[in-house]
mmCIF file of C-alpha atoms (C1' of nucleotides) in Angstrom:
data_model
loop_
_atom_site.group_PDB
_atom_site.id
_atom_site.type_symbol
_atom_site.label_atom_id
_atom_site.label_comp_id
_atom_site.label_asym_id
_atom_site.label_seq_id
_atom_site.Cartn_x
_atom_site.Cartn_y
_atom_site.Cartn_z
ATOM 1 C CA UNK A 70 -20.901 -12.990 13.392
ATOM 2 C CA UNK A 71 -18.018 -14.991 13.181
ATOM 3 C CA UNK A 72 -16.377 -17.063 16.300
ATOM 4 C CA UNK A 73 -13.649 -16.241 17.957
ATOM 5 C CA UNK A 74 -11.505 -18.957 16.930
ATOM 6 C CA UNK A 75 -11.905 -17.644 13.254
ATOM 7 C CA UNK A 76 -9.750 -14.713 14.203
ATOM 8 C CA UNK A 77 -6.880 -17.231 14.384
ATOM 9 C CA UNK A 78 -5.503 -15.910 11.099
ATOM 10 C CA UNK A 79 -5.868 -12.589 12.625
ATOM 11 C CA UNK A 80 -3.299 -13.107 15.165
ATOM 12 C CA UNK A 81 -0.918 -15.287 12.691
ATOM 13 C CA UNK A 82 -0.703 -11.990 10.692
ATOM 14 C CA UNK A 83 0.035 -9.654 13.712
ATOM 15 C CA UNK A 84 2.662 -11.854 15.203
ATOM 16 C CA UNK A 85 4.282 -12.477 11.746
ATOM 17 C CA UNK A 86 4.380 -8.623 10.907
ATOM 18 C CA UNK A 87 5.498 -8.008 14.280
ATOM 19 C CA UNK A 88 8.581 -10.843 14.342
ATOM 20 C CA UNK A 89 9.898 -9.315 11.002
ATOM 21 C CA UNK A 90 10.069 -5.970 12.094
ATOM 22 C CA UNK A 91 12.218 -7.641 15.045
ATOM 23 C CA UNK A 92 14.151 -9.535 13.756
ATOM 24 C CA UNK A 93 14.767 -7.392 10.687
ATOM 25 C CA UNK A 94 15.599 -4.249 13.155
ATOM 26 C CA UNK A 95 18.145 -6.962 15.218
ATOM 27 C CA UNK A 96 19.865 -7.777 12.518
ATOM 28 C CA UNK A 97 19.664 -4.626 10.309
ATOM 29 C CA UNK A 98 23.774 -3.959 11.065
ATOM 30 C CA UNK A 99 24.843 -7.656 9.237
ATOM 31 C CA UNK A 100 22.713 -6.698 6.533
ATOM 32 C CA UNK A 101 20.160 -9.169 6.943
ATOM 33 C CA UNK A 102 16.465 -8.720 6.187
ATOM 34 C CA UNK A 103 13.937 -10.263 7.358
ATOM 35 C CA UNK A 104 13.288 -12.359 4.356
ATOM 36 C CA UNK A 105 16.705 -13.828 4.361
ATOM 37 C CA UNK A 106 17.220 -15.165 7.780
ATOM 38 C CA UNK A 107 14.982 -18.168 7.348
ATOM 39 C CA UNK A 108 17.513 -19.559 4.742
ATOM 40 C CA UNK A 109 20.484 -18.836 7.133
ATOM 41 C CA UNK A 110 18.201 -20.725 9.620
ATOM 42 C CA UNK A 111 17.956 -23.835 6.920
ATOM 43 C CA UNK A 112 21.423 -23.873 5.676
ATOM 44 C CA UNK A 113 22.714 -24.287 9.298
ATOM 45 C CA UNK A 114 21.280 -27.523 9.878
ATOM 46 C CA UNK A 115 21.369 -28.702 6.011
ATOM 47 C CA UNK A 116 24.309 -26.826 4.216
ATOM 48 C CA UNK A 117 24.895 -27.512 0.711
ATOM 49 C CA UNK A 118 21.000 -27.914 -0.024
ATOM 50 C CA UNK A 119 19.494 -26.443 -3.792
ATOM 51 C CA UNK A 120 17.436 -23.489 -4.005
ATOM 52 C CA UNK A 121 14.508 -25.849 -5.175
ATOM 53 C CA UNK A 122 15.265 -28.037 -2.039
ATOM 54 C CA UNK A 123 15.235 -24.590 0.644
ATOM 55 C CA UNK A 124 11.817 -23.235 -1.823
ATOM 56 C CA UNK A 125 10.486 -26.678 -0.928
ATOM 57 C CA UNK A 126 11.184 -26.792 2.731
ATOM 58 C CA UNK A 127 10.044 -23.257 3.517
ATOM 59 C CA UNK A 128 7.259 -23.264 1.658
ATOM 60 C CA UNK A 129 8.458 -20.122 -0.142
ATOM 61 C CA UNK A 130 8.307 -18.964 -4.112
ATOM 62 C CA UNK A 131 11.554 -20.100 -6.109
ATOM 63 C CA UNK A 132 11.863 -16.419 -7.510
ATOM 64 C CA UNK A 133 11.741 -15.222 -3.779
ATOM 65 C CA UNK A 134 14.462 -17.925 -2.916
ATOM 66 C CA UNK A 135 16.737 -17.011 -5.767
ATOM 67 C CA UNK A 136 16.488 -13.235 -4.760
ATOM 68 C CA UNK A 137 17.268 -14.147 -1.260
ATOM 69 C CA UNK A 138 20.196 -16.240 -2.074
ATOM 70 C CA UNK A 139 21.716 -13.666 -4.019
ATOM 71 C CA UNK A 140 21.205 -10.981 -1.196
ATOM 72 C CA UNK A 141 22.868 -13.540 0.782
ATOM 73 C CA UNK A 142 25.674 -14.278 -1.803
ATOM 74 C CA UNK A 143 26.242 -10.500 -2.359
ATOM 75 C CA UNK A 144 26.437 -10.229 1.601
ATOM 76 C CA UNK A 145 29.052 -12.585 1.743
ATOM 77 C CA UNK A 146 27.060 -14.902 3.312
ATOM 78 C CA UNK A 147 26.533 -18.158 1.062
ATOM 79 C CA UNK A 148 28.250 -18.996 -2.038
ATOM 80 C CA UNK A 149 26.665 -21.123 -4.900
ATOM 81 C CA UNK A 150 28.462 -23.907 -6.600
ATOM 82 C CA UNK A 151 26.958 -26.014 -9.928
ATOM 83 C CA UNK A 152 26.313 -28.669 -8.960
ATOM 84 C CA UNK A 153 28.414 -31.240 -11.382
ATOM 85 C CA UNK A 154 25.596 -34.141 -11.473
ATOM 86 C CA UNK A 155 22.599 -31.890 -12.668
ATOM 87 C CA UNK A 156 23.984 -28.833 -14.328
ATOM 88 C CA UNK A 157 20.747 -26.653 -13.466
ATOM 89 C CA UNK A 158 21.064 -26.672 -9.720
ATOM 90 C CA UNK A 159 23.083 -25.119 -7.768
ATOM 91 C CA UNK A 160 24.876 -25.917 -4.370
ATOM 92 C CA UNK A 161 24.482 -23.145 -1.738
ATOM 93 C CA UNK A 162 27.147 -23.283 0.731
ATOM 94 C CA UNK A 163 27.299 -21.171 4.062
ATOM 95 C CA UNK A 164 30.735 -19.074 4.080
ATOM 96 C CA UNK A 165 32.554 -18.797 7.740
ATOM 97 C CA UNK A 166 31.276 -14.957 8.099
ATOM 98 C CA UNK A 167 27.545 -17.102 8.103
ATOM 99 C CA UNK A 168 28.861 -19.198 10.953
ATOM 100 C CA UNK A 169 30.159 -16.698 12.873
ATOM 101 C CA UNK A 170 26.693 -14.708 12.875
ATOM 102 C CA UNK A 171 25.084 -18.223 13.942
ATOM 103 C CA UNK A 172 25.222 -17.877 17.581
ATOM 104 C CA UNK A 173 23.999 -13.884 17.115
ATOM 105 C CA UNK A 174 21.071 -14.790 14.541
ATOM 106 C CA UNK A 175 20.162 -17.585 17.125
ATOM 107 C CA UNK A 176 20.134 -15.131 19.962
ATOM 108 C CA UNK A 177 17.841 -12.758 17.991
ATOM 109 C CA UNK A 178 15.532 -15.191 17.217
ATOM 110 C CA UNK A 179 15.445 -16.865 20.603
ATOM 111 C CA UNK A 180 14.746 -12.937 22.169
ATOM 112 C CA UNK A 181 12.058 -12.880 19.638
ATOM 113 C CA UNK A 182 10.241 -16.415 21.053
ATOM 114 C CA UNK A 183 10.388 -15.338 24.422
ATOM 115 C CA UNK A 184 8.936 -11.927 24.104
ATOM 116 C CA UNK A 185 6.332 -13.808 22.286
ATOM 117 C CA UNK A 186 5.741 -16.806 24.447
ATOM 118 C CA UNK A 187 6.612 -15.046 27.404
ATOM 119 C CA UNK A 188 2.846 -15.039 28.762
ATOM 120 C CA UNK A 189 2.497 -19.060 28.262
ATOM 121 C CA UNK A 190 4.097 -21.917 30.621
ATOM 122 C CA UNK A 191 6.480 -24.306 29.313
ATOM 123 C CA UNK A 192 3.685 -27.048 28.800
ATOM 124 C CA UNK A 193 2.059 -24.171 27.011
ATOM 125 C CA UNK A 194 4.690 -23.295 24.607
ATOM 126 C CA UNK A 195 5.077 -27.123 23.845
ATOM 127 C CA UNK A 196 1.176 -27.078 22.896
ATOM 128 C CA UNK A 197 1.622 -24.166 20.637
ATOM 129 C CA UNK A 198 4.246 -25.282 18.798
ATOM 130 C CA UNK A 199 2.888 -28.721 18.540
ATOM 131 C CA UNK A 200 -0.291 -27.518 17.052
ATOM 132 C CA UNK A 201 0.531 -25.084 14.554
ATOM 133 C CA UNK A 202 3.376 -27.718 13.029
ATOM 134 C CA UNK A 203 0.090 -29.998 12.939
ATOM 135 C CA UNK A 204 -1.491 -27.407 11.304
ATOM 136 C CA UNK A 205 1.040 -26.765 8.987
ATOM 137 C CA UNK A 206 1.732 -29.724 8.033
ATOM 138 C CA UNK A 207 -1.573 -30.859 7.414
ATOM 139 C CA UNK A 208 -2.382 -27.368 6.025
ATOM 140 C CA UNK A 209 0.916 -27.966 3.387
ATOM 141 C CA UNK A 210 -0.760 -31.705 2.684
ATOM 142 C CA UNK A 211 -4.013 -30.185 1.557
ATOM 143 C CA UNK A 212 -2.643 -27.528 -0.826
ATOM 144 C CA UNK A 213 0.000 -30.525 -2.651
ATOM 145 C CA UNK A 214 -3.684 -32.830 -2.575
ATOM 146 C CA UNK A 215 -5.215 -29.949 -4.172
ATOM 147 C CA UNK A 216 -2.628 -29.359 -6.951
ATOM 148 C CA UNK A 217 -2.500 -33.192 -7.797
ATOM 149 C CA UNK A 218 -6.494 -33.016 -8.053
ATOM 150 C CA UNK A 219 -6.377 -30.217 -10.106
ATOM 151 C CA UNK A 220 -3.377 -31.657 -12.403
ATOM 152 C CA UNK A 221 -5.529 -34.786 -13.194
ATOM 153 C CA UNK A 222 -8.414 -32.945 -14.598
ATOM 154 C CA UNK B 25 20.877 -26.209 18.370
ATOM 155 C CA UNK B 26 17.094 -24.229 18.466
ATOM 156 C CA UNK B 27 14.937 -25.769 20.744
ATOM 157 C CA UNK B 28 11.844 -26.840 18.772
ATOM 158 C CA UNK B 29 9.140 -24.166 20.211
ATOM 159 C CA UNK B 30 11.548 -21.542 19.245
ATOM 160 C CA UNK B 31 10.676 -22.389 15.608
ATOM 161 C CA UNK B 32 7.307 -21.048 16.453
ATOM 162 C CA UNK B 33 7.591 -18.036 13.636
ATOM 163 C CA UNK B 34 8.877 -19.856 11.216
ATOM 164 C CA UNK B 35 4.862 -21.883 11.236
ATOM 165 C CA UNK B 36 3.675 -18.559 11.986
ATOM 166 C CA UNK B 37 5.310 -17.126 8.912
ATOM 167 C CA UNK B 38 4.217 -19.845 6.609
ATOM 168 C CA UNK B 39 0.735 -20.251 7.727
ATOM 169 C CA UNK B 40 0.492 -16.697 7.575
ATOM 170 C CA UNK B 41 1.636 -16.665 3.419
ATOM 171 C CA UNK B 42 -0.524 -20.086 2.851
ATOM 172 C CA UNK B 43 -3.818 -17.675 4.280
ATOM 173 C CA UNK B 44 -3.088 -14.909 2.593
ATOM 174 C CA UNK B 45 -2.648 -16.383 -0.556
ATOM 175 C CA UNK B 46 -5.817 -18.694 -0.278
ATOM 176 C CA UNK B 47 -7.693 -14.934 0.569
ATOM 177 C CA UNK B 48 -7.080 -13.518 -2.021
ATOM 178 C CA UNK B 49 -7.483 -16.115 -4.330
ATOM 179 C CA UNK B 50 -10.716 -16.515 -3.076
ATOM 180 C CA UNK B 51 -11.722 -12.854 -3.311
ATOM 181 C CA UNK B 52 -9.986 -11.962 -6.219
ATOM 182 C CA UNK B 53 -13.310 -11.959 -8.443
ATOM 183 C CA UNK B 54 -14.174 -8.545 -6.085
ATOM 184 C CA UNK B 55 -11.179 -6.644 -6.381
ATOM 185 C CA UNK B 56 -10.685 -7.621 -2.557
ATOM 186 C CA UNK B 57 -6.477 -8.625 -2.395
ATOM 187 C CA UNK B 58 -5.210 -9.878 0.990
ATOM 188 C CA UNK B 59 -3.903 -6.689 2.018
ATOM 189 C CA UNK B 60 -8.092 -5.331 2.580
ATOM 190 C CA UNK B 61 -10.385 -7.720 3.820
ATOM 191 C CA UNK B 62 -9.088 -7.249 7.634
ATOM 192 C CA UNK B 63 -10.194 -3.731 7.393
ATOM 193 C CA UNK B 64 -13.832 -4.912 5.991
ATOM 194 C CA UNK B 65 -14.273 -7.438 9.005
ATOM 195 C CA UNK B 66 -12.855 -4.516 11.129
ATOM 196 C CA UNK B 67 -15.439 -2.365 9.922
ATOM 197 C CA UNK B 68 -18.320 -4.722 9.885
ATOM 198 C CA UNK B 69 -18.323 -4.423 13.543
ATOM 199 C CA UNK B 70 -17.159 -1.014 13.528
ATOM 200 C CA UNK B 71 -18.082 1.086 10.613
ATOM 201 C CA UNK B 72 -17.195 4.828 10.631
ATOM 202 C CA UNK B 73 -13.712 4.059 12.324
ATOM 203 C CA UNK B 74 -10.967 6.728 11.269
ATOM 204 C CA UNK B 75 -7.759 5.361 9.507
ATOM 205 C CA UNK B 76 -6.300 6.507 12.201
ATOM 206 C CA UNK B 77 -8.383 3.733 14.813
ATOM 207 C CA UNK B 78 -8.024 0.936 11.947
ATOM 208 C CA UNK B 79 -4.532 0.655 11.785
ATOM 209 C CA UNK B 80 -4.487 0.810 15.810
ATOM 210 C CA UNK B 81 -6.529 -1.722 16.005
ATOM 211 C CA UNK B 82 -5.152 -3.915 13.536
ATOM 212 C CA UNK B 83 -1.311 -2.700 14.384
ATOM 213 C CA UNK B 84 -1.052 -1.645 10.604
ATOM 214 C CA UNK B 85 1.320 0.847 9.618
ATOM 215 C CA UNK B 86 -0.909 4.099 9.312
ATOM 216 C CA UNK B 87 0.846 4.024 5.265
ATOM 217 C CA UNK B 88 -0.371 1.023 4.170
ATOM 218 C CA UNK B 89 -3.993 1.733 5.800
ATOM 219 C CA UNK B 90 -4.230 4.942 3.627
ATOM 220 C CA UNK B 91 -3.729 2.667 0.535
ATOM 221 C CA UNK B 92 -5.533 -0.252 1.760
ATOM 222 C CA UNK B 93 -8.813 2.245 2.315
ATOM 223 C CA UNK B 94 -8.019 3.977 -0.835
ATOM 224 C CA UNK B 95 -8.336 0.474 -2.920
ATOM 225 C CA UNK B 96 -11.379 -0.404 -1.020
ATOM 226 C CA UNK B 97 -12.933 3.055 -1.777
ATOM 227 C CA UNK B 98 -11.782 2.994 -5.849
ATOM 228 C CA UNK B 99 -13.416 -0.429 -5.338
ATOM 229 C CA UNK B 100 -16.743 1.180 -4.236
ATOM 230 C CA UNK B 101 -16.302 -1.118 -0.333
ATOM 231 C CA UNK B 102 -16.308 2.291 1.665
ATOM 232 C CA UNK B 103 -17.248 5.677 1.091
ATOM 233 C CA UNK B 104 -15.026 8.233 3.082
ATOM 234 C CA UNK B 105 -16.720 11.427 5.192
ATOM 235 C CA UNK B 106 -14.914 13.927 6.362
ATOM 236 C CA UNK B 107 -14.947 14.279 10.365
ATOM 237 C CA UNK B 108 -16.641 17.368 11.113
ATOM 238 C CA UNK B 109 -15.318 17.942 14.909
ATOM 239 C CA UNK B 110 -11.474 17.220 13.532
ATOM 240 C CA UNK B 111 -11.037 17.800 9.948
ATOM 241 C CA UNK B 112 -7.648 15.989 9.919
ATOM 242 C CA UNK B 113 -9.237 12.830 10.080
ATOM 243 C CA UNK B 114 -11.879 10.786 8.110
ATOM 244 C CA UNK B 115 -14.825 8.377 9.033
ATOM 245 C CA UNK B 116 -14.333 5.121 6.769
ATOM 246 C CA UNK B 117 -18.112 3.760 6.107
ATOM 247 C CA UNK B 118 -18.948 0.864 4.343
ATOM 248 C CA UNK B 119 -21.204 0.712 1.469
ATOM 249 C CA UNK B 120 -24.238 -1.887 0.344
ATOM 250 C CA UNK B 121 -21.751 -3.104 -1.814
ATOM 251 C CA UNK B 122 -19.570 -4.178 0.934
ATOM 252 C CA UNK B 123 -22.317 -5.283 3.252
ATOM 253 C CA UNK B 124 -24.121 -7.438 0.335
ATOM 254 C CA UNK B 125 -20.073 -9.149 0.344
ATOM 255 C CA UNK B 126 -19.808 -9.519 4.071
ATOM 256 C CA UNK B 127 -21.394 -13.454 4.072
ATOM 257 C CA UNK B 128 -19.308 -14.237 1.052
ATOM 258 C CA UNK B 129 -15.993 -12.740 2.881
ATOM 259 C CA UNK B 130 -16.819 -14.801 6.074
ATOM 260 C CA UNK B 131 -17.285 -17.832 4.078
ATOM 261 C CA UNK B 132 -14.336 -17.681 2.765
ATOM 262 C CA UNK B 133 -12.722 -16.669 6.196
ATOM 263 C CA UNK B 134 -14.177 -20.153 7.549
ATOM 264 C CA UNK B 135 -13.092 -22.420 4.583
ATOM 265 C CA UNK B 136 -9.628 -21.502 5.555
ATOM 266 C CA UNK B 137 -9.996 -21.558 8.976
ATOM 267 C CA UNK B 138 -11.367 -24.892 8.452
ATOM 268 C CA UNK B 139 -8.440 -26.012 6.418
ATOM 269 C CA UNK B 140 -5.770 -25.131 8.752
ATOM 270 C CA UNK B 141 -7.838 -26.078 11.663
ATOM 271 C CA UNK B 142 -8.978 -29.406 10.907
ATOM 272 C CA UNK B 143 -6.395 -31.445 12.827
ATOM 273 C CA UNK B 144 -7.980 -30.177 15.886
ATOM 274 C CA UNK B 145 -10.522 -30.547 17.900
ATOM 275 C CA UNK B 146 -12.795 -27.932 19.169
ATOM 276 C CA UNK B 147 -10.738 -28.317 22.813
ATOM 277 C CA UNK B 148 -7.692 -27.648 21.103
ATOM 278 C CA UNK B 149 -8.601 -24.811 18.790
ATOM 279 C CA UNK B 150 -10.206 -23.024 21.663
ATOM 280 C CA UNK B 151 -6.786 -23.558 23.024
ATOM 281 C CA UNK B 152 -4.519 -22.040 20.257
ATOM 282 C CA UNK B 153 -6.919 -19.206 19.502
ATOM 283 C CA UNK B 154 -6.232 -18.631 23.337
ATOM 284 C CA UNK B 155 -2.490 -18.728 23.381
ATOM 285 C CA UNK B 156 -2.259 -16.647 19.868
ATOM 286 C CA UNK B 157 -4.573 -14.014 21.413
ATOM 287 C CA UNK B 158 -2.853 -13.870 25.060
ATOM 288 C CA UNK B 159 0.377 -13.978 22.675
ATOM 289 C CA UNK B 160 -0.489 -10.787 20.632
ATOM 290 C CA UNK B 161 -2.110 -8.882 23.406
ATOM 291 C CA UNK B 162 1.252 -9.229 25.257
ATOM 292 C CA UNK B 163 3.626 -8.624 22.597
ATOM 293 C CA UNK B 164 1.521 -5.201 22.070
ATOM 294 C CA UNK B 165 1.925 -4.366 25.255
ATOM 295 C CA UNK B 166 5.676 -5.332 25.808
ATOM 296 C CA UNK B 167 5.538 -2.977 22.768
ATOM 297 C CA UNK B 168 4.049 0.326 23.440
ATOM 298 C CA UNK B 169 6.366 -0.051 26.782
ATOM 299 C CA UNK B 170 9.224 -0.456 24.791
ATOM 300 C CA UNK B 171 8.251 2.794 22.919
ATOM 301 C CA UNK B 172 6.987 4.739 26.056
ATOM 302 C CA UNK B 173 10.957 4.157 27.672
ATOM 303 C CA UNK B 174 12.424 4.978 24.247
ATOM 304 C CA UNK B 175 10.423 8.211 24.237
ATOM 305 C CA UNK B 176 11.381 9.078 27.588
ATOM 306 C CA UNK B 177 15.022 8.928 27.351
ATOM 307 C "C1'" DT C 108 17.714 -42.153 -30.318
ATOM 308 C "C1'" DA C 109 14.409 -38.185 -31.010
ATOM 309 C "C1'" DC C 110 10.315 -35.847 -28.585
ATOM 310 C "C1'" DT C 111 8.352 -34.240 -24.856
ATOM 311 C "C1'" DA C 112 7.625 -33.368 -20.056
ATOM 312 C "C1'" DA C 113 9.534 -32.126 -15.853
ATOM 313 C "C1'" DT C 114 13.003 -29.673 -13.225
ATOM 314 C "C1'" DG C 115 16.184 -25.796 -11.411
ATOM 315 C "C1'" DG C 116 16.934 -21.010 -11.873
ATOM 316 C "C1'" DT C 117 16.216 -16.214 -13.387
ATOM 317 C "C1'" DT C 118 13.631 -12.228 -14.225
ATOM 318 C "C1'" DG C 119 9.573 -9.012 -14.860
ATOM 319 C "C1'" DT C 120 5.525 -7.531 -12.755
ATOM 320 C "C1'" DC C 121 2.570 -6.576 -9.172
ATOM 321 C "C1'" DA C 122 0.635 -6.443 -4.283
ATOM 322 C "C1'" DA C 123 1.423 -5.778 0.702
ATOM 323 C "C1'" DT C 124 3.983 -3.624 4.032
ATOM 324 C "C1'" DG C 125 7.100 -0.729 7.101
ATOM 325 C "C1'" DC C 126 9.514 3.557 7.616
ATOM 326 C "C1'" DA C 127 10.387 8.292 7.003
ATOM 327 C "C1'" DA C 128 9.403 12.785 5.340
ATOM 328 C "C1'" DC C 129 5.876 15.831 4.464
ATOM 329 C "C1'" DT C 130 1.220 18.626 4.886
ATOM 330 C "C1'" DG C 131 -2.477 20.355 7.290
ATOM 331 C "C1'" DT C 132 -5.106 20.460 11.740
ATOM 332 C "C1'" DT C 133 -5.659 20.416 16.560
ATOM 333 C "C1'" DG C 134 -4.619 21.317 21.162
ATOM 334 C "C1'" DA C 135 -1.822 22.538 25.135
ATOM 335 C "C1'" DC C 136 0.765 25.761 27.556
ATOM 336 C "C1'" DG C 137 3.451 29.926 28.452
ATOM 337 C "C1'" DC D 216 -3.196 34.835 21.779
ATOM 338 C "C1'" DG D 217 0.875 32.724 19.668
ATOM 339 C "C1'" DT D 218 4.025 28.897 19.457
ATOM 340 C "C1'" DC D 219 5.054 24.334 19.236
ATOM 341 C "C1'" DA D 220 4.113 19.472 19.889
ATOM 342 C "C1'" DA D 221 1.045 15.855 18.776
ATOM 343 C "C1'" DC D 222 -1.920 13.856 15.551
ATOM 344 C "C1'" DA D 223 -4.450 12.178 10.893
ATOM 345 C "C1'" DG D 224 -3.389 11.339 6.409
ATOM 346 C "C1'" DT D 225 -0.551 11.037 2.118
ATOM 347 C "C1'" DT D 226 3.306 9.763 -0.506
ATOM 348 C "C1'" DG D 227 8.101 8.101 -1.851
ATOM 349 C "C1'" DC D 228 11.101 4.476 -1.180
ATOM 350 C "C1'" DA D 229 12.754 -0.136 -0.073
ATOM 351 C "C1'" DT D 230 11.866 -5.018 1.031
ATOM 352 C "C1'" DT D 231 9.315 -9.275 0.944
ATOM 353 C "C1'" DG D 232 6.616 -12.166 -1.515
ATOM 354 C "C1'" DA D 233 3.673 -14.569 -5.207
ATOM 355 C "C1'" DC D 234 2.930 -15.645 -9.959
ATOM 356 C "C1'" DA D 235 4.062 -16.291 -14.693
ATOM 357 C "C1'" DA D 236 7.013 -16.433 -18.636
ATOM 358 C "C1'" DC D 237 11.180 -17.841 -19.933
ATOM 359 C "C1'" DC D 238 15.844 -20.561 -20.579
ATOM 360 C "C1'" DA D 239 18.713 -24.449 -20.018
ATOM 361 C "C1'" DT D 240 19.123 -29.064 -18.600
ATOM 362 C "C1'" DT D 241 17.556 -33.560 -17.468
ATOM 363 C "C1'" DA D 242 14.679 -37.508 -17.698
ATOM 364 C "C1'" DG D 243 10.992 -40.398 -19.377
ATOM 365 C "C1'" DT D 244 9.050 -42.489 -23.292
ATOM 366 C "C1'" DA D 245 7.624 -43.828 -27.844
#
DNA sequence: TACTAATGGTTGTCAATGCAACTGTTGACG
DNA sequence: CGTCAACAGTTGCATTGACAACCATTAGTA
């Protein structure tokens, strides 16, 4: 039998199939999908940054990123620019029609949180989130650990 | 500006990829991807389920069940019986094959449980299994409501 | 400076997933 | 009893995502 606090991953899943569905359904009329509004979310607070750079920061596959970014691009949304000091990379720079949908995408998103966290106190909320960026970050220190270990075989 | 707990799903969201990935990595030497192994632990403690109950239960689209039970079954995991008292729906048992797997599955299940969890202590993952369970169980709810006032309309 | 390794991006392939349309079965109600 | 709505399952389609192979560029090194 396995404990209860095993099913943790259990409930990650739920809540993260549930929140796209949201926020993909909220933002269905911009032409946003769910797998694009986490870059939006980056790019707000760090415009300008590489594909590489967003792959690295949300933890997500550099094919998935460059797919994203070109949804984005096509949407109007971002627009890439070489970058003149390492030919590879690109720039990817929010357009005003991404800043305009900030304060709606924000909205969405902060609907979202409190239909989650809605059942927990405000101490409670600060717990949750403190532990699972613990756990993600230690989580995210393992798996790089791992790689290096495996690299030096 | 987000407030920091309101970045809840993006942890969620990555935590949620990191598992899944480490699952089926894990499993991949049975045929077992990701996208099966929560209807396995489902069915450990509830064999002969319908599709129908597992994707309740799990709050799986009833599409992807079909396929998920239809891997499991090519795999030779479950064996599926007609219902005799409503021959619309199926019983989904599990086989010796998938029972001889089950300590193997939960192994794995705590190894990455284990990894994510090991930043806390036992007080605190009590906690967040807590929160993440009162979290889902209200979300469902706030759910099915938000269906039953869209139906009534 | 030439070779090689690492880096940034793109693309093909495949799995997981939600939604919608469809089939067949059941059940409820006039 | 017949009709019609609800239900269980299947399937087509689109999106998200990982992984791997690949190209071009950069950087480290002999």
């Amino acid at each position: 039998m396995i404990p209860d606090e095993m099913l943790t991953g259990k409930y990650i899943s739920m809540l993260n199939r549930l929140g796209q569905t949201y926020l993909a359904a909220k933002m269905k009329a911009h032409d946003i999908g769910s797998g694009q509004y986490s870059f939006l979310l980056t790019l707000y607070h760090h415009d300008g940054l590489s594909q590489e750079a967003l792959s690295a920061k949300l933890l997500i596959d550099k094919g998935t990123t460059a797919r994203a970014i070109s949804k984005l691009e096509a949407a109007g949304y971002v627009r890439r620019k070489k970058n003149r000091a390492d030919r590879r990379a690109y720039h990817v720079f929010l357009t005003n029609k991404a800043r305009e949908l900030q304060p709606e995408l924000h909205q969405a998103i902060m609907e979202w949180n409190e239909k989650m966290l809605e059942v927990l106190s405000p101490e409670e909320r600060q717990q949750l989130y403190g532990m699972l960026k613990r756990i993600s970050d230690n989580t995210l220190k393992n798996l790089k650990e791992c790689e290096r270990t495996h690299n030096a075989e």
